[in-house]
CSV table of C-alpha atoms in Angstrom, one decimal:
chain,number,residue,atom,x,y,z
A,1,UNK,CA,-17.1,-73.8,-40.0
A,2,UNK,CA,-17.2,-77.5,-40.7
A,3,UNK,CA,-15.7,-79.3,-43.7
A,4,UNK,CA,-16.8,-82.6,-45.2
A,5,UNK,CA,-14.3,-84.3,-47.6
A,6,UNK,CA,-16.0,-86.1,-50.5
A,7,UNK,CA,-15.1,-88.6,-53.1
A,8,UNK,CA,-17.1,-90.0,-56.1
A,9,UNK,CA,-20.2,-91.6,-54.8
A,10,UNK,CA,-19.7,-91.1,-51.1
A,11,UNK,CA,-18.1,-89.2,-48.2
A,12,UNK,CA,-14.8,-89.8,-46.4
A,13,UNK,CA,-15.9,-89.8,-42.8
A,14,UNK,CA,-13.4,-87.6,-41.1
A,15,UNK,CA,-13.8,-89.1,-37.6
A,16,UNK,CA,-15.4,-92.2,-36.2
A,17,UNK,CA,-19.1,-91.4,-36.0
A,18,UNK,CA,-20.5,-94.4,-34.3
A,19,UNK,CA,-20.3,-93.0,-30.8
A,20,UNK,CA,-21.8,-89.7,-32.0
A,21,UNK,CA,-24.7,-91.5,-33.7
A,22,UNK,CA,-25.8,-93.0,-30.5
A,23,UNK,CA,-25.4,-89.7,-28.6
A,24,UNK,CA,-27.0,-87.4,-31.2
A,25,UNK,CA,-30.5,-88.3,-30.0
A,26,UNK,CA,-31.1,-87.5,-26.4
A,27,UNK,CA,-33.6,-90.0,-25.0
A,28,UNK,CA,-35.9,-92.4,-27.0
A,29,UNK,CA,-38.0,-89.7,-28.6
A,30,UNK,CA,-35.3,-87.4,-30.0
A,31,UNK,CA,-33.9,-83.9,-29.4
A,32,UNK,CA,-35.9,-81.9,-26.9
A,33,UNK,CA,-35.0,-78.5,-28.4
A,34,UNK,CA,-34.5,-77.2,-31.9
A,35,UNK,CA,-31.0,-76.1,-30.9
A,36,UNK,CA,-30.2,-79.6,-30.0
A,37,UNK,CA,-31.7,-81.0,-33.2
A,38,UNK,CA,-29.9,-78.6,-35.5
A,39,UNK,CA,-26.5,-79.1,-33.7
A,40,UNK,CA,-26.9,-82.8,-34.0
A,41,UNK,CA,-27.9,-82.6,-37.7
A,42,UNK,CA,-25.0,-80.4,-38.7
A,43,UNK,CA,-22.5,-82.4,-36.6
A,44,UNK,CA,-23.7,-85.6,-38.3
A,45,UNK,CA,-23.4,-83.9,-41.7
A,46,UNK,CA,-19.9,-82.8,-40.8
A,47,UNK,CA,-19.0,-86.4,-40.2
A,48,UNK,CA,-20.8,-87.6,-43.3
A,49,UNK,CA,-23.0,-89.8,-41.1
A,50,UNK,CA,-26.1,-90.1,-43.2
A,51,UNK,CA,-27.7,-92.7,-40.9
A,52,UNK,CA,-27.5,-90.2,-38.0
A,53,UNK,CA,-28.9,-87.5,-40.2
A,54,UNK,CA,-31.7,-89.6,-41.4
A,55,UNK,CA,-32.8,-90.4,-37.8
A,56,UNK,CA,-33.1,-86.7,-37.1
A,57,UNK,CA,-35.4,-86.1,-40.1
A,58,UNK,CA,-39.2,-86.2,-40.0
A,59,UNK,CA,-40.4,-88.7,-42.6
A,60,UNK,CA,-37.1,-88.9,-44.7
A,61,UNK,CA,-37.2,-90.3,-48.2
A,62,UNK,CA,-36.1,-93.8,-48.8
A,63,UNK,CA,-33.2,-92.7,-50.9
A,64,UNK,CA,-32.0,-90.0,-48.4
A,65,UNK,CA,-28.3,-91.0,-48.4
A,66,UNK,CA,-28.3,-91.7,-52.2
A,67,UNK,CA,-29.5,-88.1,-52.9
A,68,UNK,CA,-26.6,-86.6,-51.0
A,69,UNK,CA,-24.1,-89.0,-52.7
A,70,UNK,CA,-25.6,-88.3,-56.2
A,71,UNK,CA,-25.3,-84.6,-55.8
A,72,UNK,CA,-21.6,-84.9,-54.8
A,73,UNK,CA,-20.9,-87.2,-57.7
A,74,UNK,CA,-22.7,-85.0,-60.3
A,75,UNK,CA,-20.9,-81.8,-59.2
A,76,UNK,CA,-17.5,-83.5,-58.7
A,77,UNK,CA,-17.4,-82.3,-55.1
A,78,UNK,CA,-14.3,-83.1,-53.2
A,79,UNK,CA,-15.2,-81.1,-50.0
A,80,UNK,CA,-17.9,-79.1,-48.4
A,81,UNK,CA,-17.7,-76.2,-46.0
A,82,UNK,CA,-20.8,-75.0,-44.2
A,83,UNK,CA,-21.4,-72.4,-41.5
A,84,UNK,CA,-24.7,-72.6,-39.5
A,85,UNK,CA,-26.2,-69.3,-38.5
A,86,UNK,CA,-28.5,-68.2,-35.8
A,87,UNK,CA,-31.6,-70.3,-35.0
A,88,UNK,CA,-34.9,-68.6,-35.3
A,89,UNK,CA,-37.9,-70.2,-33.5
A,90,UNK,CA,-41.6,-69.5,-33.9
A,91,UNK,CA,-43.7,-71.7,-31.7
A,92,UNK,CA,-43.4,-75.3,-32.8
A,93,UNK,CA,-41.3,-74.4,-35.9
A,94,UNK,CA,-37.7,-73.2,-36.3
A,95,UNK,CA,-35.1,-72.5,-39.0
A,96,UNK,CA,-31.4,-72.1,-39.3
A,97,UNK,CA,-29.9,-70.1,-42.2
A,98,UNK,CA,-26.5,-71.6,-43.2
A,99,UNK,CA,-23.7,-70.9,-45.7
A,100,UNK,CA,-22.4,-73.6,-48.0
A,101,UNK,CA,-19.3,-73.7,-50.1
A,102,UNK,CA,-18.9,-76.8,-52.3
A,103,UNK,CA,-15.4,-77.4,-53.7
A,104,UNK,CA,-15.8,-78.7,-57.3
A,105,UNK,CA,-12.7,-80.7,-58.5
A,106,UNK,CA,-10.9,-78.9,-61.3
A,107,UNK,CA,-13.6,-76.2,-61.5
A,108,UNK,CA,-13.6,-74.0,-58.4
A,109,UNK,CA,-15.7,-73.1,-55.3
A,110,UNK,CA,-19.4,-72.6,-55.3
A,111,UNK,CA,-20.9,-70.7,-52.4
A,112,UNK,CA,-24.6,-70.1,-51.5
A,113,UNK,CA,-27.0,-70.0,-48.6
A,114,UNK,CA,-29.7,-72.5,-47.7
A,115,UNK,CA,-32.1,-73.0,-44.8
A,116,UNK,CA,-32.5,-76.0,-42.4
A,117,UNK,CA,-36.1,-76.1,-41.2
A,118,UNK,CA,-37.3,-77.9,-38.1
A,119,UNK,CA,-40.6,-78.7,-36.3
A,120,UNK,CA,-41.7,-80.4,-33.1
A,121,UNK,CA,-43.1,-83.8,-33.8
A,122,UNK,CA,-44.6,-86.0,-31.0
A,123,UNK,CA,-42.6,-84.2,-28.4
A,124,UNK,CA,-39.3,-84.2,-30.2
A,125,UNK,CA,-37.7,-81.8,-32.7
A,126,UNK,CA,-37.1,-83.1,-36.2
A,127,UNK,CA,-35.6,-81.7,-39.4
A,128,UNK,CA,-38.2,-81.0,-42.1
A,129,UNK,CA,-35.9,-82.2,-44.9
A,130,UNK,CA,-36.7,-81.4,-48.6
A,131,UNK,CA,-34.4,-81.1,-51.6
A,132,UNK,CA,-34.3,-77.4,-50.9
A,133,UNK,CA,-32.1,-78.3,-47.9
A,134,UNK,CA,-29.4,-79.2,-50.4
A,135,UNK,CA,-30.0,-76.1,-52.5
A,136,UNK,CA,-33.0,-73.6,-52.4
A,137,UNK,CA,-33.7,-74.1,-56.1
A,138,UNK,CA,-34.1,-77.9,-55.9
A,139,UNK,CA,-37.6,-79.4,-55.9
A,140,UNK,CA,-38.6,-83.1,-55.5
A,141,UNK,CA,-37.4,-85.1,-58.5
A,142,UNK,CA,-34.9,-82.4,-59.5
A,143,UNK,CA,-31.1,-82.6,-59.7
A,144,UNK,CA,-28.0,-80.5,-60.0
A,145,UNK,CA,-25.7,-80.9,-62.9
A,146,UNK,CA,-22.2,-79.7,-63.9
A,147,UNK,CA,-21.8,-79.1,-67.6
A,148,UNK,CA,-19.0,-77.7,-69.8
A,149,UNK,CA,-20.0,-74.4,-71.4
A,150,UNK,CA,-19.5,-73.9,-75.1
A,151,UNK,CA,-17.3,-70.8,-74.4
A,152,UNK,CA,-16.5,-68.6,-71.5
A,153,UNK,CA,-19.3,-66.1,-71.1
A,154,UNK,CA,-18.7,-63.1,-68.9
A,155,UNK,CA,-19.7,-63.5,-65.2
A,156,UNK,CA,-22.1,-60.9,-63.9
A,157,UNK,CA,-20.5,-58.1,-61.8
A,158,UNK,CA,-21.9,-55.1,-59.9
A,159,UNK,CA,-22.6,-51.8,-61.5
A,160,UNK,CA,-19.0,-50.6,-60.7
A,161,UNK,CA,-17.5,-53.5,-62.5
A,162,UNK,CA,-16.4,-55.3,-59.3
A,163,UNK,CA,-17.5,-58.8,-58.4
A,164,UNK,CA,-20.2,-59.6,-55.9
A,165,UNK,CA,-19.7,-62.2,-53.2
A,166,UNK,CA,-20.8,-65.7,-54.1
A,167,UNK,CA,-23.1,-65.8,-51.1
A,168,UNK,CA,-24.8,-62.4,-52.0
A,169,UNK,CA,-28.5,-62.5,-51.9
A,170,UNK,CA,-28.5,-61.3,-55.5
A,171,UNK,CA,-26.5,-64.2,-56.9
A,172,UNK,CA,-29.5,-66.6,-57.6
A,173,UNK,CA,-31.0,-63.8,-59.7
A,174,UNK,CA,-27.8,-63.2,-61.7
A,175,UNK,CA,-26.7,-66.7,-62.4
A,176,UNK,CA,-27.7,-66.8,-66.1
A,177,UNK,CA,-26.9,-63.1,-66.9
A,178,UNK,CA,-23.5,-64.0,-68.3
A,179,UNK,CA,-24.9,-66.7,-70.5
A,180,UNK,CA,-27.6,-64.3,-71.9
A,181,UNK,CA,-25.5,-61.2,-72.5
A,182,UNK,CA,-21.8,-62.2,-72.3
A,183,UNK,CA,-19.5,-62.4,-75.2
A,184,UNK,CA,-18.4,-65.9,-76.1
A,185,UNK,CA,-14.8,-64.8,-76.5
A,186,UNK,CA,-12.8,-66.8,-74.0
A,187,UNK,CA,-11.8,-70.3,-72.9
A,188,UNK,CA,-14.8,-72.6,-72.3
A,189,UNK,CA,-15.9,-72.7,-68.7
A,190,UNK,CA,-18.3,-74.7,-66.5
A,191,UNK,CA,-21.9,-74.2,-65.5
A,192,UNK,CA,-23.9,-75.5,-62.5
A,193,UNK,CA,-27.5,-76.1,-63.5
A,194,UNK,CA,-30.7,-77.1,-61.7
A,195,UNK,CA,-32.9,-79.4,-63.6
A,196,UNK,CA,-36.3,-79.6,-62.1
A,197,UNK,CA,-39.2,-81.7,-63.6
A,198,UNK,CA,-41.5,-79.8,-65.9
A,199,UNK,CA,-39.2,-76.7,-66.0
A,200,UNK,CA,-36.3,-75.7,-68.3
A,201,UNK,CA,-32.8,-76.1,-66.9
A,202,UNK,CA,-31.6,-73.0,-65.2
A,203,UNK,CA,-28.1,-71.8,-64.5
A,204,UNK,CA,-27.1,-71.4,-60.8
A,205,UNK,CA,-23.4,-70.7,-61.1
A,206,UNK,CA,-21.2,-69.9,-64.1
A,207,UNK,CA,-17.4,-70.5,-64.0
A,208,UNK,CA,-16.5,-68.5,-67.0
A,209,UNK,CA,-13.0,-69.8,-67.7
A,210,UNK,CA,-10.7,-67.2,-69.0
A,211,UNK,CA,-10.8,-64.2,-71.3
A,212,UNK,CA,-14.5,-63.3,-71.3
A,213,UNK,CA,-15.6,-59.8,-70.5
A,214,UNK,CA,-17.8,-59.5,-67.4
A,215,UNK,CA,-21.4,-58.4,-67.8
A,216,UNK,CA,-22.3,-55.3,-65.7
A,217,UNK,CA,-25.5,-55.4,-63.8
A,218,UNK,CA,-27.4,-52.7,-61.9
A,219,UNK,CA,-26.5,-54.1,-58.5
A,220,UNK,CA,-24.9,-51.5,-56.2
A,221,UNK,CA,-22.4,-53.4,-54.0
A,222,UNK,CA,-22.9,-51.1,-51.0
A,223,UNK,CA,-26.7,-51.4,-51.2
A,224,UNK,CA,-26.5,-55.1,-51.7
A,225,UNK,CA,-24.3,-55.6,-48.7
A,226,UNK,CA,-26.7,-53.5,-46.6
A,227,UNK,CA,-29.7,-55.5,-47.8
A,228,UNK,CA,-28.0,-58.8,-47.0
A,229,UNK,CA,-27.0,-57.6,-43.5
A,230,UNK,CA,-30.5,-56.1,-42.8
A,231,UNK,CA,-32.3,-59.3,-43.8
A,232,UNK,CA,-29.8,-61.6,-42.1
A,233,UNK,CA,-31.2,-65.1,-41.6
A,234,UNK,CA,-34.9,-64.1,-41.4
A,235,UNK,CA,-37.4,-65.7,-43.8
A,236,UNK,CA,-37.7,-62.4,-45.6
A,237,UNK,CA,-36.9,-60.5,-48.8
A,238,UNK,CA,-35.7,-56.9,-49.5
A,239,UNK,CA,-35.7,-55.4,-53.0
A,240,UNK,CA,-34.3,-51.9,-53.6
A,241,UNK,CA,-34.7,-49.8,-56.8
A,242,UNK,CA,-33.4,-46.5,-58.0
A,243,UNK,CA,-36.6,-44.6,-58.8
A,244,UNK,CA,-35.1,-42.3,-61.4
A,245,UNK,CA,-34.0,-45.2,-63.7
A,246,UNK,CA,-35.9,-48.4,-62.6
A,247,UNK,CA,-32.5,-50.0,-61.8
A,248,UNK,CA,-32.7,-52.8,-59.2
A,249,UNK,CA,-29.7,-52.0,-56.9
A,250,UNK,CA,-30.2,-54.7,-54.4
A,251,UNK,CA,-32.2,-57.9,-53.8
A,252,UNK,CA,-31.7,-60.1,-50.7
A,253,UNK,CA,-34.0,-63.1,-50.6
A,254,UNK,CA,-34.1,-65.6,-47.8
A,255,UNK,CA,-37.6,-66.9,-48.4
A,256,UNK,CA,-38.1,-70.7,-48.5
A,257,UNK,CA,-38.9,-70.9,-52.2
A,258,UNK,CA,-36.2,-69.9,-54.7
A,259,UNK,CA,-36.5,-66.4,-56.2
A,260,UNK,CA,-39.7,-65.5,-54.3
A,261,UNK,CA,-38.7,-61.8,-54.2
A,262,UNK,CA,-39.5,-61.7,-58.0
A,263,UNK,CA,-41.9,-64.6,-58.4
A,264,UNK,CA,-43.7,-65.2,-55.1
A,265,UNK,CA,-47.2,-63.8,-54.9
A,266,UNK,CA,-48.4,-62.7,-51.4
A,267,UNK,CA,-51.3,-60.5,-50.1
A,268,UNK,CA,-49.8,-57.0,-49.9
A,269,UNK,CA,-52.0,-55.9,-47.0
A,270,UNK,CA,-52.1,-52.3,-46.2
A,271,UNK,CA,-49.2,-51.4,-48.5
A,272,UNK,CA,-51.8,-51.7,-51.3
A,273,UNK,CA,-53.5,-48.7,-49.8
A,274,UNK,CA,-51.0,-46.6,-51.7
A,275,UNK,CA,-52.6,-47.9,-54.9
A,276,UNK,CA,-56.1,-47.3,-53.5
A,277,UNK,CA,-55.2,-43.8,-52.2
A,278,UNK,CA,-53.9,-43.0,-55.7
A,279,UNK,CA,-57.3,-43.8,-57.1
A,280,UNK,CA,-59.0,-41.7,-54.5
A,281,UNK,CA,-56.7,-38.7,-55.1
A,282,UNK,CA,-57.2,-39.1,-58.9
A,283,UNK,CA,-61.0,-39.0,-58.2
A,284,UNK,CA,-60.8,-35.6,-56.6
A,285,UNK,CA,-60.0,-36.2,-52.9
A,286,UNK,CA,-57.0,-34.6,-51.2
A,287,UNK,CA,-55.0,-35.5,-48.1
A,288,UNK,CA,-57.2,-33.0,-46.2
A,289,UNK,CA,-60.5,-34.6,-47.2
A,290,UNK,CA,-62.6,-35.6,-44.1
A,291,UNK,CA,-63.2,-39.3,-43.8
A,292,UNK,CA,-64.6,-41.6,-41.1
A,293,UNK,CA,-62.4,-44.1,-39.3
A,294,UNK,CA,-64.6,-46.2,-36.9
A,295,UNK,CA,-63.2,-49.4,-35.2
A,296,UNK,CA,-65.7,-51.5,-37.2
A,297,UNK,CA,-67.7,-50.9,-40.4
A,298,UNK,CA,-69.6,-52.8,-43.0
A,299,UNK,CA,-68.4,-52.4,-46.6
A,300,UNK,CA,-70.6,-54.1,-49.1
A,301,UNK,CA,-71.8,-56.9,-46.8
A,302,UNK,CA,-68.4,-57.5,-45.3
A,303,UNK,CA,-67.6,-56.6,-41.7
A,304,UNK,CA,-64.2,-54.8,-41.6
A,305,UNK,CA,-62.1,-54.3,-38.4
A,306,UNK,CA,-59.2,-52.0,-37.7
A,307,UNK,CA,-56.0,-53.5,-36.3
A,308,UNK,CA,-56.1,-53.4,-32.5
A,309,UNK,CA,-59.6,-51.8,-32.5
A,310,UNK,CA,-58.2,-48.5,-33.7
A,311,UNK,CA,-60.9,-45.7,-33.9
A,312,UNK,CA,-60.1,-42.2,-34.9
A,313,UNK,CA,-63.6,-40.8,-35.7
A,314,UNK,CA,-63.8,-38.1,-38.3
A,315,UNK,CA,-60.3,-37.3,-39.6
A,316,UNK,CA,-58.4,-36.1,-42.7
A,317,UNK,CA,-57.6,-38.8,-45.3
A,318,UNK,CA,-53.9,-38.3,-44.5
A,319,UNK,CA,-54.5,-39.4,-40.9
A,320,UNK,CA,-56.5,-42.4,-41.9
A,321,UNK,CA,-53.7,-43.4,-44.2
A,322,UNK,CA,-50.9,-42.8,-41.7
A,323,UNK,CA,-52.7,-44.9,-39.1
A,324,UNK,CA,-53.8,-47.5,-41.7
A,325,UNK,CA,-57.5,-47.4,-41.1
A,326,UNK,CA,-59.0,-50.5,-42.8
A,327,UNK,CA,-62.5,-49.3,-42.2
A,328,UNK,CA,-61.8,-46.1,-44.1
A,329,UNK,CA,-60.2,-47.6,-47.1
A,330,UNK,CA,-62.7,-50.5,-47.4
A,331,UNK,CA,-65.6,-48.1,-47.6
A,332,UNK,CA,-63.8,-45.6,-49.9
A,333,UNK,CA,-62.6,-48.4,-52.2
A,334,UNK,CA,-66.1,-49.8,-52.6
A,335,UNK,CA,-67.4,-46.3,-53.3
A,336,UNK,CA,-64.7,-45.7,-55.9
A,337,UNK,CA,-65.6,-49.0,-57.7
A,338,UNK,CA,-63.7,-51.9,-59.2
A,339,UNK,CA,-62.8,-50.1,-62.5
A,340,UNK,CA,-61.1,-47.2,-60.8
A,341,UNK,CA,-59.1,-49.3,-58.4
A,342,UNK,CA,-58.1,-51.6,-61.3
A,343,UNK,CA,-56.9,-48.7,-63.4
A,344,UNK,CA,-54.8,-47.4,-60.5
A,345,UNK,CA,-53.3,-50.9,-60.0
A,346,UNK,CA,-52.4,-51.1,-63.7
A,347,UNK,CA,-50.8,-47.6,-63.5
A,348,UNK,CA,-48.4,-49.0,-60.9
A,349,UNK,CA,-47.5,-52.1,-63.0
A,350,UNK,CA,-50.0,-54.7,-61.6
A,351,UNK,CA,-50.7,-57.4,-64.2
A,352,UNK,CA,-47.3,-57.0,-65.9
A,353,UNK,CA,-44.5,-59.5,-66.4
A,354,UNK,CA,-41.3,-57.5,-65.8
A,355,UNK,CA,-38.4,-57.9,-68.3
A,356,UNK,CA,-35.6,-57.5,-65.7
A,357,UNK,CA,-33.0,-59.2,-67.8
A,358,UNK,CA,-33.1,-62.3,-65.6
A,359,UNK,CA,-35.7,-65.1,-65.3
A,360,UNK,CA,-39.3,-64.1,-65.4
A,361,UNK,CA,-40.4,-61.6,-62.8
A,362,UNK,CA,-44.0,-61.0,-61.9
A,363,UNK,CA,-45.7,-57.9,-60.6
A,364,UNK,CA,-49.0,-58.7,-59.0
A,365,UNK,CA,-52.6,-59.5,-59.6
A,366,UNK,CA,-55.7,-57.4,-59.1
A,367,UNK,CA,-58.2,-60.0,-60.1
A,368,UNK,CA,-61.9,-59.3,-60.4
A,369,UNK,CA,-63.0,-59.1,-56.7
A,370,UNK,CA,-66.4,-60.5,-57.5
A,371,UNK,CA,-68.6,-57.7,-56.1
A,372,UNK,CA,-68.5,-55.2,-53.3
A,373,UNK,CA,-67.6,-57.8,-50.6
A,374,UNK,CA,-64.5,-58.8,-52.5
A,375,UNK,CA,-63.7,-55.1,-53.4
A,376,UNK,CA,-63.9,-54.2,-49.7
A,377,UNK,CA,-61.2,-56.8,-49.0
A,378,UNK,CA,-59.1,-55.9,-52.0
A,379,UNK,CA,-59.1,-52.2,-51.0
A,380,UNK,CA,-57.1,-53.2,-47.9
A,381,UNK,CA,-54.8,-55.5,-49.8
A,382,UNK,CA,-56.5,-58.8,-49.0
A,383,UNK,CA,-58.9,-61.1,-50.9
A,384,UNK,CA,-57.8,-61.6,-54.5
A,385,UNK,CA,-55.0,-59.0,-54.5
A,386,UNK,CA,-51.5,-60.5,-54.7
A,387,UNK,CA,-48.1,-58.9,-55.2
A,388,UNK,CA,-44.4,-59.8,-55.3
A,389,UNK,CA,-41.9,-57.9,-53.1
A,390,UNK,CA,-40.5,-56.6,-56.4
A,391,UNK,CA,-43.9,-55.2,-57.4
A,392,UNK,CA,-44.3,-53.3,-54.2
A,393,UNK,CA,-40.8,-51.8,-54.5
A,394,UNK,CA,-41.9,-50.6,-57.9
A,395,UNK,CA,-45.0,-49.0,-56.3
A,396,UNK,CA,-42.8,-47.1,-53.8
A,397,UNK,CA,-40.4,-46.1,-56.6
A,398,UNK,CA,-43.2,-44.7,-58.7
A,399,UNK,CA,-44.3,-42.4,-55.9
A,400,UNK,CA,-40.7,-41.3,-55.3
A,401,UNK,CA,-40.0,-40.5,-59.0
A,402,UNK,CA,-43.5,-39.5,-60.0
A,403,UNK,CA,-43.5,-42.0,-62.9
A,404,UNK,CA,-43.9,-45.8,-63.2
A,405,UNK,CA,-40.8,-47.4,-64.6
A,406,UNK,CA,-40.4,-51.2,-65.3
A,407,UNK,CA,-37.6,-52.6,-63.1
A,408,UNK,CA,-34.4,-54.1,-64.6
A,409,UNK,CA,-31.1,-55.7,-63.4
A,410,UNK,CA,-29.1,-55.1,-66.5
A,411,UNK,CA,-28.3,-52.0,-68.7
A,412,UNK,CA,-31.4,-50.6,-70.4
A,413,UNK,CA,-30.1,-51.4,-74.0
A,414,UNK,CA,-30.2,-55.1,-73.1
A,415,UNK,CA,-33.9,-55.3,-72.3
A,416,UNK,CA,-37.2,-54.1,-73.5
A,417,UNK,CA,-37.6,-51.7,-70.6
A,418,UNK,CA,-40.3,-49.6,-72.0
A,419,UNK,CA,-40.8,-45.9,-71.3
A,420,UNK,CA,-41.7,-44.1,-68.1
A,421,UNK,CA,-45.4,-43.5,-67.5
A,422,UNK,CA,-45.9,-40.3,-65.4
A,423,UNK,CA,-48.5,-40.4,-62.7
A,424,UNK,CA,-50.8,-37.3,-62.2
A,425,UNK,CA,-49.0,-34.6,-60.2
A,426,UNK,CA,-51.9,-34.2,-57.8
A,427,UNK,CA,-51.7,-38.0,-57.0
A,428,UNK,CA,-47.9,-37.9,-56.6
A,429,UNK,CA,-47.9,-34.9,-54.3
A,430,UNK,CA,-50.7,-36.3,-52.1
A,431,UNK,CA,-49.1,-39.8,-51.8
A,432,UNK,CA,-45.7,-38.3,-50.9
A,433,UNK,CA,-47.2,-36.2,-48.1
A,434,UNK,CA,-49.2,-39.1,-46.7
A,435,UNK,CA,-46.3,-41.6,-46.9
A,436,UNK,CA,-44.1,-39.1,-45.0
A,437,UNK,CA,-46.8,-39.0,-42.3
A,438,UNK,CA,-46.7,-42.8,-41.9
A,439,UNK,CA,-43.0,-42.6,-41.0
A,440,UNK,CA,-43.2,-39.5,-38.8
A,441,UNK,CA,-46.4,-39.9,-36.9
A,442,UNK,CA,-48.1,-43.1,-38.1
A,443,UNK,CA,-47.7,-46.8,-38.0
A,444,UNK,CA,-43.9,-46.7,-38.7
A,445,UNK,CA,-43.1,-43.8,-36.4
A,446,UNK,CA,-41.3,-46.0,-33.9
A,447,UNK,CA,-39.5,-48.2,-36.5
A,448,UNK,CA,-36.2,-46.2,-36.3
A,449,UNK,CA,-36.4,-44.9,-39.8
A,450,UNK,CA,-34.0,-42.0,-40.7
A,451,UNK,CA,-35.3,-38.5,-41.4
A,452,UNK,CA,-36.5,-38.1,-44.9
A,453,UNK,CA,-38.0,-41.6,-45.2
A,454,UNK,CA,-41.6,-42.0,-46.5
A,455,UNK,CA,-43.4,-45.3,-46.6
A,456,UNK,CA,-46.4,-47.5,-45.8
A,457,UNK,CA,-46.7,-50.5,-43.5
A,458,UNK,CA,-48.6,-53.6,-44.2
A,459,UNK,CA,-49.9,-56.4,-42.0
A,460,UNK,CA,-51.4,-59.0,-44.4
A,461,UNK,CA,-53.5,-61.9,-43.2
A,462,UNK,CA,-52.8,-65.2,-45.0
A,463,UNK,CA,-55.0,-67.7,-43.3
A,464,UNK,CA,-58.4,-68.0,-41.6
A,465,UNK,CA,-56.7,-67.9,-38.1
A,466,UNK,CA,-55.6,-64.3,-38.7
A,467,UNK,CA,-51.8,-65.0,-39.0
A,468,UNK,CA,-50.0,-62.3,-40.9
A,469,UNK,CA,-47.1,-61.4,-43.1
A,470,UNK,CA,-45.2,-58.2,-42.4
A,471,UNK,CA,-44.5,-55.5,-45.1
A,472,UNK,CA,-42.9,-52.1,-45.3
A,473,UNK,CA,-42.5,-50.2,-48.5
A,474,UNK,CA,-40.9,-46.8,-48.9
A,475,UNK,CA,-38.3,-44.5,-50.3
A,476,UNK,CA,-35.6,-42.1,-49.2
A,477,UNK,CA,-34.0,-39.9,-51.8
A,478,UNK,CA,-33.4,-41.8,-55.0
A,479,UNK,CA,-33.8,-45.2,-53.3
A,480,UNK,CA,-37.0,-47.1,-53.0
A,481,UNK,CA,-37.5,-50.5,-51.4
A,482,UNK,CA,-39.9,-53.1,-50.2
A,483,UNK,CA,-39.4,-55.4,-47.2
A,484,UNK,CA,-41.4,-58.6,-46.8
A,485,UNK,CA,-41.2,-60.8,-43.8
A,486,UNK,CA,-42.9,-64.2,-44.1
A,487,UNK,CA,-45.2,-64.9,-41.2
A,488,UNK,CA,-43.6,-61.8,-39.6
A,489,UNK,CA,-46.7,-60.3,-37.9
A,490,UNK,CA,-47.0,-56.5,-37.6
A,491,UNK,CA,-45.5,-54.6,-40.5
A,492,UNK,CA,-44.5,-51.5,-38.4
A,493,UNK,CA,-42.9,-53.5,-35.7
A,494,UNK,CA,-41.1,-56.1,-37.8
A,495,UNK,CA,-40.6,-55.1,-41.4
A,496,UNK,CA,-40.2,-51.4,-40.6
A,497,UNK,CA,-37.1,-52.0,-38.5
A,498,UNK,CA,-35.5,-54.1,-41.2
A,499,UNK,CA,-35.9,-51.2,-43.6
A,500,UNK,CA,-34.4,-48.9,-40.9
A,501,UNK,CA,-31.4,-51.2,-40.6
A,502,UNK,CA,-31.0,-51.2,-44.4
A,503,UNK,CA,-31.0,-47.4,-44.7
A,504,UNK,CA,-28.7,-47.0,-41.7
A,505,UNK,CA,-26.1,-49.4,-43.1
A,506,UNK,CA,-26.1,-47.6,-46.5
A,507,UNK,CA,-25.4,-44.3,-44.7
A,508,UNK,CA,-22.7,-45.8,-42.4
């Protein structure tokens, strides 16, 4: 852990940094490895040496040092502790998740996590600096501010009434809960706000002062700790829901953009086959219905391939689902038609804005696919289909409970939660059996999932080169979840094991 002492508009440099500044860059071009670059950057930061930091940044802004000084001044920061985590490298890009605690004079400590991103540029490794390096919610032109609250509103706590750690992955989603629902019955406190251009100011941290009653949320401390540990420093998100109530019991978000677990829209890939399968079952098919799973097919006028050249021949629908046959679902989706697939998506919450009790949360979009070609892609979760990790956790929860329930992070009486919408029993029974097959003998069979888990993998292409995000959604008992790994690759090999770690940590 490194500490930077800070005063007013600048930093007290703890040690002489001149010699370090010369040694931080190895050779004329810069650091030869991302490890070298990140160590040099954090060390320069620990010394408060903005000149050395700037030299390690690719295309730094002209006011690089002034932005750091302005933040410290605005928040009355007298010291900063930070703890770099494990470096993760993917080709010519890398990232380091790190913890930050800023000590605000006369106010208290504010802890959160941020990410340092790096890339190879002209043979050397450089920091890809952006305002999000200072805080994930900051965008260019934005600023952090410390303001006096009118009265002390209750800080959000877990469902059992006990506080959550400041660096919990749920904290960014809970920052304004006390201000919305707390009783103004105490001594005035302090609020850290982010003020980004074109957006309303948003609370990031509330120091409630004294005397205010805390606001209970739906977060389960054990589930939250398990989610944070399972996600670690990966560019990923995990959302967990209690299917019987719609309560969000955990959210761990380490994605680059703030609150992407609730607001970031991504192609859901084969996890969307749960929605398509529901439409097929509602139309009269069963898990035993015979279907074709060739390696390649033409649906509409679109050529569809199975991952890895998979070909099963003539098999039951349950087998095509368990092995995630794109060719099967593209053809069946086109045959079912846009209206039926859209109705199924709506039944699972697509197109809704969730009133979770926090900032706006999106579900997903099933936009008009524009004919059979687009519908073939949409039927395998590509094309014009998008979803948030929260939305796909809701899909898994609906199968587990047999009813769609809007998700929430606060007690039901505080939000317009709506009523549960039951799914047809034949649809629910068929989906449950097919999702169990995914975990026991399908694409997630080797993910290490505990007995009793049901789910669906997703490997979602996001560019023309075929690069993919990794997904896994599922449930076990009265716990449903979605795991999304940005640029993660294969869902069964990458996202499935994250879900397995999450479930194992809850049990331990």
